[in-house]
Amino acid sequence: MTPIQSTKEAYQESLIDPRWKSLRQKIIRRDRYQCQCCGSTSQLHVHHRQYHRHKHSGEWLKPWEYSPQFLVTLCDTCHRAGHQHYSIPIKDI
């Protein structure tokens, strides 16, 4: 298993964590259950506007450790399009 595979697997596992599920639901509710790009109400995701990494340890924040200001509700189509066309900024904290 490569480091990228293990990182992806760890990230996928973190998405089933109750802390992420709770924060995800709060963000979707805040955004009135609709994509903030196109207004769709189906297949909603919560997108991280930027990724944060601890500058000393190099470890990434867990999905639920982000401030709500860095999270936005997007539908599946807009979320995929965003990842294809834009790179997400990385900030060392």
PDB file of C-alpha atoms in Angstrom:
ATOM      1  CA  MET A   1       0.000   0.000   0.000  1.00  0.00           C
ATOM      2  CA  THR A   2       1.383   3.400  -0.976  1.00  0.00           C
ATOM      3  CA  PRO A   3       1.287   6.441   1.345  1.00  0.00           C
ATOM      4  CA  ILE A   4      -1.328   8.020  -0.926  1.00  0.00           C
ATOM      5  CA  GLN A   5      -3.556   4.932  -0.704  1.00  0.00           C
ATOM      6  CA  SER A   6      -3.276   4.785   3.076  1.00  0.00           C
ATOM      7  CA  THR A   7      -3.997   8.522   3.321  1.00  0.00           C
ATOM      8  CA  LYS A   8      -7.076   8.167   1.099  1.00  0.00           C
ATOM      9  CA  GLU A   9      -8.288   5.200   3.125  1.00  0.00           C
ATOM     10  CA  ALA A  10      -7.783   7.049   6.410  1.00  0.00           C
ATOM     11  CA  TYR A  11      -9.664  10.049   5.007  1.00  0.00           C
ATOM     12  CA  GLN A  12     -12.549   7.858   3.816  1.00  0.00           C
ATOM     13  CA  GLU A  13     -12.756   6.299   7.283  1.00  0.00           C
ATOM     14  CA  SER A  14     -12.846   9.745   8.893  1.00  0.00           C
ATOM     15  CA  LEU A  15     -15.955  10.584   6.850  1.00  0.00           C
ATOM     16  CA  ILE A  16     -17.974   8.028   8.813  1.00  0.00           C
ATOM     17  CA  ASP A  17     -16.867   9.483  12.153  1.00  0.00           C
ATOM     18  CA  PRO A  18     -19.833  10.827  14.183  1.00  0.00           C
ATOM     19  CA  ARG A  19     -18.004  14.141  14.716  1.00  0.00           C
ATOM     20  CA  TRP A  20     -17.797  14.704  10.953  1.00  0.00           C
ATOM     21  CA  LYS A  21     -21.390  13.561  10.416  1.00  0.00           C
ATOM     22  CA  SER A  22     -22.563  16.072  13.030  1.00  0.00           C
ATOM     23  CA  LEU A  23     -20.578  18.989  11.575  1.00  0.00           C
ATOM     24  CA  ARG A  24     -21.600  18.016   8.038  1.00  0.00           C
ATOM     25  CA  GLN A  25     -25.272  18.136   9.018  1.00  0.00           C
ATOM     26  CA  LYS A  26     -24.814  21.564  10.660  1.00  0.00           C
ATOM     27  CA  ILE A  27     -23.220  22.958   7.492  1.00  0.00           C
ATOM     28  CA  ILE A  28     -25.939  21.552   5.230  1.00  0.00           C
ATOM     29  CA  ARG A  29     -28.605  22.997   7.544  1.00  0.00           C
ATOM     30  CA  ARG A  30     -26.797  26.380   7.638  1.00  0.00           C
ATOM     31  CA  ASP A  31     -26.768  26.386   3.821  1.00  0.00           C
ATOM     32  CA  ARG A  32     -30.524  25.653   3.745  1.00  0.00           C
ATOM     33  CA  TYR A  33     -30.145  22.153   2.291  1.00  0.00           C
ATOM     34  CA  GLN A  34     -29.024  23.394  -1.114  1.00  0.00           C
ATOM     35  CA  CYS A  35     -25.895  23.647  -3.230  1.00  0.00           C
ATOM     36  CA  GLN A  36     -24.363  27.080  -2.771  1.00  0.00           C
ATOM     37  CA  CYS A  37     -23.257  27.062  -6.405  1.00  0.00           C
ATOM     38  CA  CYS A  38     -26.314  25.966  -8.417  1.00  0.00           C
ATOM     39  CA  GLY A  39     -29.124  25.676  -5.836  1.00  0.00           C
ATOM     40  CA  SER A  40     -29.656  21.924  -6.266  1.00  0.00           C
ATOM     41  CA  THR A  41     -31.071  20.059  -3.283  1.00  0.00           C
ATOM     42  CA  SER A  42     -29.937  16.540  -4.240  1.00  0.00           C
ATOM     43  CA  GLN A  43     -26.720  14.605  -3.580  1.00  0.00           C
ATOM     44  CA  LEU A  44     -25.293  17.229  -1.231  1.00  0.00           C
ATOM     45  CA  HIS A  45     -21.669  17.185  -0.094  1.00  0.00           C
ATOM     46  CA  VAL A  46     -19.785  19.436   2.292  1.00  0.00           C
ATOM     47  CA  HIS A  47     -16.684  20.826   0.608  1.00  0.00           C
ATOM     48  CA  HIS A  48     -13.545  22.096   2.360  1.00  0.00           C
ATOM     49  CA  ARG A  49     -12.637  25.485   0.843  1.00  0.00           C
ATOM     50  CA  GLN A  50      -9.022  24.923   1.872  1.00  0.00           C
ATOM     51  CA  TYR A  51      -7.044  22.157   3.485  1.00  0.00           C
ATOM     52  CA  HIS A  52      -5.144  22.791   6.711  1.00  0.00           C
ATOM     53  CA  ARG A  53      -1.972  21.073   7.824  1.00  0.00           C
ATOM     54  CA  HIS A  54      -0.102  21.438  11.125  1.00  0.00           C
ATOM     55  CA  LYS A  55       3.160  23.127  10.165  1.00  0.00           C
ATOM     56  CA  HIS A  56       5.259  21.321  12.774  1.00  0.00           C
ATOM     57  CA  SER A  57       3.920  17.784  12.509  1.00  0.00           C
ATOM     58  CA  GLY A  58       2.780  17.889   8.872  1.00  0.00           C
ATOM     59  CA  GLU A  59      -0.474  16.166   9.869  1.00  0.00           C
ATOM     60  CA  TRP A  60      -3.705  17.214   8.207  1.00  0.00           C
ATOM     61  CA  LEU A  61      -6.640  18.441  10.272  1.00  0.00           C
ATOM     62  CA  LYS A  62      -9.444  15.936  10.602  1.00  0.00           C
ATOM     63  CA  PRO A  63     -12.552  16.857   8.570  1.00  0.00           C
ATOM     64  CA  TRP A  64     -14.469  17.814  11.737  1.00  0.00           C
ATOM     65  CA  GLU A  65     -11.667  20.081  13.039  1.00  0.00           C
ATOM     66  CA  TYR A  66     -12.357  22.811  10.469  1.00  0.00           C
ATOM     67  CA  SER A  67     -14.151  26.040  11.280  1.00  0.00           C
ATOM     68  CA  PRO A  68     -17.541  26.262   9.525  1.00  0.00           C
ATOM     69  CA  GLN A  69     -16.284  29.276   7.552  1.00  0.00           C
ATOM     70  CA  PHE A  70     -14.057  26.895   5.571  1.00  0.00           C
ATOM     71  CA  LEU A  71     -16.928  24.536   4.690  1.00  0.00           C
ATOM     72  CA  VAL A  72     -19.643  24.916   2.065  1.00  0.00           C
ATOM     73  CA  THR A  73     -22.500  22.753   0.785  1.00  0.00           C
ATOM     74  CA  LEU A  74     -22.207  21.682  -2.856  1.00  0.00           C
ATOM     75  CA  CYS A  75     -24.102  19.144  -4.939  1.00  0.00           C
ATOM     76  CA  ASP A  76     -22.166  16.181  -6.319  1.00  0.00           C
ATOM     77  CA  THR A  77     -21.906  17.746  -9.792  1.00  0.00           C
ATOM     78  CA  CYS A  78     -20.557  21.104  -8.576  1.00  0.00           C
ATOM     79  CA  HIS A  79     -18.247  19.411  -6.069  1.00  0.00           C
ATOM     80  CA  ARG A  80     -16.673  17.194  -8.755  1.00  0.00           C
ATOM     81  CA  ALA A  81     -16.432  20.104 -11.206  1.00  0.00           C
ATOM     82  CA  GLY A  82     -14.725  22.247  -8.586  1.00  0.00           C
ATOM     83  CA  HIS A  83     -12.110  19.598  -7.865  1.00  0.00           C
ATOM     84  CA  GLN A  84     -11.462  19.113 -11.595  1.00  0.00           C
ATOM     85  CA  HIS A  85     -11.042  22.803 -12.434  1.00  0.00           C
ATOM     86  CA  TYR A  86      -9.530  24.339  -9.309  1.00  0.00           C
ATOM     87  CA  SER A  87      -6.811  23.387  -6.893  1.00  0.00           C
ATOM     88  CA  ILE A  88      -7.784  23.693  -3.261  1.00  0.00           C
ATOM     89  CA  PRO A  89      -5.441  25.949  -1.288  1.00  0.00           C
ATOM     90  CA  ILE A  90      -3.363  24.328   1.434  1.00  0.00           C
ATOM     91  CA  LYS A  91      -2.600  26.347   4.539  1.00  0.00           C
ATOM     92  CA  ASP A  92      -0.058  25.403   7.192  1.00  0.00           C
ATOM     93  CA  ILE A  93      -1.317  26.358  10.635  1.00  0.00           C
TER      94      ILE A  93
END
